[in-house]
C-alpha cells in the first residue's frame, strides 16, 4: 500500500527535503516518520519501557513525551495520556484506514508519530491514548524543569 503523505500547510521550523531525510534516518525510521507507516505491534523498543526519561522526536530531537505520562495500554505500542506540551505536537484528521483517526505529528518537523484516541475508558487523567511508534521517538534522560518555561511541577495548567 502506498502511503499518501498529506500536508497540513504548517511551516515547520525544521525543513529538510526528502533526500536529506533519507540520508539522516534509517530506512525503517524513514518509513514511519516521513511516510506515515506503522511499526508492527509489540515490536517497538519502548512498548513496555518504564524507565524515567523524556522521549524526543527521532527525526529532529524535539522533546515530545515524558515517562510520567506513559501508561500501560496493552495495545502494542508506547502509549501516553498527554504530550509534554500541546504545542510540541500537531494533529491531523486521518481517514486512511477506513475510519477517521487523528494523526499525531511532531510540530517541529512534521514527522509522523502515531495517532491519538480518546474515550476508550483507560484509567488516566485525560482518557486519551497517544499511540506512538517506538521508532518515531528516542528516550533520553529526564531533564530538570527549566525556570520560566511553565513546565515545572508547580504549574497547574
Ligand atoms: Zn520532529
mmCIF file of C-alpha atoms and ligand atoms in Angstrom:
data_model
loop_
_atom_site.group_PDB
_atom_site.id
_atom_site.type_symbol
_atom_site.label_atom_id
_atom_site.label_comp_id
_atom_site.label_asym_id
_atom_site.label_seq_id
_atom_site.Cartn_x
_atom_site.Cartn_y
_atom_site.Cartn_z
ATOM 1 C CA UNK A 1 0.000 0.000 0.000
ATOM 2 C CA UNK A 2 1.381 3.343 -0.985
ATOM 3 C CA UNK A 3 1.153 5.768 1.876
ATOM 4 C CA UNK A 4 -0.102 9.188 0.951
ATOM 5 C CA UNK A 5 1.632 11.944 2.818
ATOM 6 C CA UNK A 6 -0.761 14.769 3.455
ATOM 7 C CA UNK A 7 0.361 18.235 4.287
ATOM 8 C CA UNK A 8 -1.196 20.440 6.903
ATOM 9 C CA UNK A 9 0.008 23.687 5.397
ATOM 10 C CA UNK A 10 2.008 24.324 8.522
ATOM 11 C CA UNK A 11 5.507 25.742 8.125
ATOM 12 C CA UNK A 12 7.740 23.618 10.321
ATOM 13 C CA UNK A 13 10.823 25.095 11.975
ATOM 14 C CA UNK A 14 12.818 22.090 10.747
ATOM 15 C CA UNK A 15 12.631 21.748 6.963
ATOM 16 C CA UNK A 16 14.582 19.094 5.114
ATOM 17 C CA UNK A 17 13.931 17.748 1.675
ATOM 18 C CA UNK A 18 13.213 14.097 1.045
ATOM 19 C CA UNK A 19 16.816 13.219 0.188
ATOM 20 C CA UNK A 20 18.085 14.803 3.368
ATOM 21 C CA UNK A 21 15.580 12.844 5.450
ATOM 22 C CA UNK A 22 16.609 9.627 3.733
ATOM 23 C CA UNK A 23 20.255 10.314 4.499
ATOM 24 C CA UNK A 24 19.522 11.190 8.097
ATOM 25 C CA UNK A 25 17.188 8.340 9.043
ATOM 26 C CA UNK A 26 17.451 4.576 8.894
ATOM 27 C CA UNK A 27 15.087 3.084 6.286
ATOM 28 C CA UNK A 28 12.664 1.795 8.944
ATOM 29 C CA UNK A 29 12.654 5.180 10.685
ATOM 30 C CA UNK A 30 12.092 6.957 7.392
ATOM 31 C CA UNK A 31 9.148 4.713 6.520
ATOM 32 C CA UNK A 32 7.309 5.611 9.714
ATOM 33 C CA UNK A 33 8.404 9.187 10.373
ATOM 34 C CA UNK A 34 8.287 10.523 6.843
ATOM 35 C CA UNK A 35 5.820 8.164 5.151
ATOM 36 C CA UNK A 36 3.295 7.698 7.923
ATOM 37 C CA UNK A 37 3.941 3.998 8.374
ATOM 38 C CA UNK A 38 3.227 1.975 11.492
ATOM 39 C CA UNK A 39 5.623 -0.395 13.196
ATOM 40 C CA UNK A 40 4.289 -3.847 13.987
ATOM 41 C CA UNK A 41 2.611 -4.037 17.424
ATOM 42 C CA UNK A 42 4.628 -5.395 20.335
ATOM 43 C CA UNK A 43 7.881 -4.981 18.410
ATOM 44 C CA UNK A 44 8.954 -1.482 19.422
ATOM 45 C CA UNK A 45 11.693 -0.959 21.956
ATOM 46 C CA UNK A 46 9.632 1.340 24.199
ATOM 47 C CA UNK A 47 6.330 -0.551 24.278
ATOM 48 C CA UNK A 48 6.844 -1.888 27.791
ATOM 49 C CA UNK A 49 9.501 0.564 28.830
ATOM 50 C CA UNK A 50 9.129 2.123 32.272
ATOM 51 C CA UNK A 51 12.425 3.931 32.511
ATOM 52 C CA UNK A 52 12.171 7.510 33.652
ATOM 53 C CA UNK A 53 13.005 9.928 30.903
ATOM 54 C CA UNK A 54 11.955 12.215 28.127
ATOM 55 C CA UNK A 55 11.052 10.950 24.668
ATOM 56 C CA UNK A 56 12.213 13.105 21.797
ATOM 57 C CA UNK A 57 11.376 13.081 18.111
ATOM 58 C CA UNK A 58 13.792 10.717 16.406
ATOM 59 C CA UNK A 59 13.822 12.925 13.324
ATOM 60 C CA UNK A 60 14.578 16.324 14.852
ATOM 61 C CA UNK A 61 15.202 15.859 18.587
ATOM 62 C CA UNK A 62 12.281 17.960 19.833
ATOM 63 C CA UNK A 63 11.114 16.738 23.254
ATOM 64 C CA UNK A 64 7.611 15.310 22.887
ATOM 65 C CA UNK A 65 6.584 12.988 25.713
ATOM 66 C CA UNK A 66 7.640 12.139 29.262
ATOM 67 C CA UNK A 67 7.705 8.852 31.107
ATOM 68 C CA UNK A 68 5.419 10.426 33.712
ATOM 69 C CA UNK A 69 2.539 10.444 31.184
ATOM 70 C CA UNK A 70 3.283 6.956 29.847
ATOM 71 C CA UNK A 71 0.884 4.191 30.791
ATOM 72 C CA UNK A 72 0.316 0.510 30.078
ATOM 73 C CA UNK A 73 -2.394 0.347 27.431
ATOM 74 C CA UNK A 74 -1.510 -3.214 26.316
ATOM 75 C CA UNK A 75 -2.197 -2.130 22.739
ATOM 76 C CA UNK A 76 1.275 -2.996 21.490
ATOM 77 C CA UNK A 77 2.688 0.490 21.134
ATOM 78 C CA UNK A 78 4.031 3.017 23.627
ATOM 79 C CA UNK A 79 1.054 4.948 24.988
ATOM 80 C CA UNK A 80 0.881 8.321 26.665
ATOM 81 C CA UNK A 81 -2.133 10.120 28.066
ATOM 82 C CA UNK A 82 -0.735 13.544 27.191
ATOM 83 C CA UNK A 83 2.187 15.095 25.330
ATOM 84 C CA UNK A 84 4.909 17.001 27.170
ATOM 85 C CA UNK A 85 3.158 20.175 25.988
ATOM 86 C CA UNK A 86 0.353 20.653 23.482
ATOM 87 C CA UNK A 87 2.469 22.879 21.262
ATOM 88 C CA UNK A 88 5.000 20.072 20.751
ATOM 89 C CA UNK A 89 2.608 18.086 18.589
ATOM 90 C CA UNK A 90 0.309 18.716 15.663
ATOM 91 C CA UNK A 91 -2.997 16.971 14.932
ATOM 92 C CA UNK A 92 -4.325 15.987 11.535
ATOM 93 C CA UNK A 93 -7.533 14.226 10.632
ATOM 94 C CA UNK A 94 -6.645 10.891 9.021
ATOM 95 C CA UNK A 95 -9.230 8.879 7.107
ATOM 96 C CA UNK A 96 -6.742 6.466 5.532
ATOM 97 C CA UNK A 97 -7.693 3.274 7.370
ATOM 98 C CA UNK A 98 -11.406 3.342 6.547
ATOM 99 C CA UNK A 99 -12.146 5.206 9.753
ATOM 100 C CA UNK A 100 -11.430 8.685 10.916
ATOM 101 C CA UNK A 101 -8.482 8.843 13.246
ATOM 102 C CA UNK A 102 -6.424 11.728 14.494
ATOM 103 C CA UNK A 103 -2.831 11.604 13.407
ATOM 104 C CA UNK A 104 -0.165 12.993 15.725
ATOM 105 C CA UNK A 105 2.869 14.652 14.214
ATOM 106 C CA UNK A 106 5.910 16.422 15.568
ATOM 107 C CA UNK A 107 5.134 20.145 15.463
ATOM 108 C CA UNK A 108 8.796 20.941 14.924
ATOM 109 C CA UNK A 109 9.483 18.886 11.798
ATOM 110 C CA UNK A 110 6.155 17.409 10.700
ATOM 111 C CA UNK A 111 7.225 13.804 11.143
ATOM 112 C CA UNK A 112 4.591 11.147 11.817
ATOM 113 C CA UNK A 113 4.470 9.882 15.398
ATOM 114 C CA UNK A 114 1.251 7.890 15.639
ATOM 115 C CA UNK A 115 -2.414 8.531 16.444
ATOM 116 C CA UNK A 116 -4.425 9.748 19.412
ATOM 117 C CA UNK A 117 -7.634 8.055 20.571
ATOM 118 C CA UNK A 118 -9.964 9.152 23.324
ATOM 119 C CA UNK A 119 -12.886 7.925 25.336
ATOM 120 C CA UNK A 120 -11.634 4.341 25.496
ATOM 121 C CA UNK A 121 -12.077 4.118 29.243
ATOM 122 C CA UNK A 122 -8.462 3.971 30.307
ATOM 123 C CA UNK A 123 -7.957 4.983 33.912
ATOM 124 C CA UNK A 124 -5.818 8.009 33.126
ATOM 125 C CA UNK A 125 -6.320 11.728 33.824
ATOM 126 C CA UNK A 126 -7.306 12.515 30.212
ATOM 127 C CA UNK A 127 -8.829 9.270 28.894
ATOM 128 C CA UNK A 128 -6.703 9.853 25.819
ATOM 129 C CA UNK A 129 -4.240 7.406 24.347
ATOM 130 C CA UNK A 130 -1.407 8.772 22.289
ATOM 131 C CA UNK A 131 -0.453 5.621 20.447
ATOM 132 C CA UNK A 132 3.090 6.350 19.346
ATOM 133 C CA UNK A 133 5.549 4.304 17.306
ATOM 134 C CA UNK A 134 8.707 3.467 19.276
ATOM 135 C CA UNK A 135 10.701 4.083 16.158
ATOM 136 C CA UNK A 136 9.438 7.668 15.964
ATOM 137 C CA UNK A 137 10.865 8.597 19.346
ATOM 138 C CA UNK A 138 14.065 8.191 21.357
ATOM 139 C CA UNK A 139 14.278 8.180 25.101
ATOM 140 C CA UNK A 140 16.775 10.420 26.827
ATOM 141 C CA UNK A 141 17.402 11.201 30.496
ATOM 142 C CA UNK A 142 14.799 13.203 32.344
ATOM 143 C CA UNK A 143 15.705 16.846 32.191
ATOM 144 C CA UNK A 144 15.125 19.062 35.221
ATOM 145 C CA UNK A 145 12.461 21.678 34.614
ATOM 146 C CA UNK A 146 13.881 24.933 33.340
ATOM 147 C CA UNK A 147 12.764 28.010 35.242
ATOM 148 C CA UNK A 148 10.343 30.170 33.332
ATOM 149 C CA UNK A 149 9.065 27.573 30.853
ATOM 150 C CA UNK A 150 5.911 26.824 32.751
ATOM 151 C CA UNK A 151 6.612 23.087 32.768
ATOM 152 C CA UNK A 152 7.750 22.911 36.378
ATOM 153 C CA UNK A 153 5.939 20.879 38.997
ATOM 154 C CA UNK A 154 4.249 23.973 40.395
ATOM 155 C CA UNK A 155 2.275 24.628 37.201
ATOM 156 C CA UNK A 156 -1.401 23.770 37.378
ATOM 157 C CA UNK A 157 -2.238 24.079 33.698
HETATM 158 ZN ZN1 LIG B 1 10.421 16.228 14.927
#
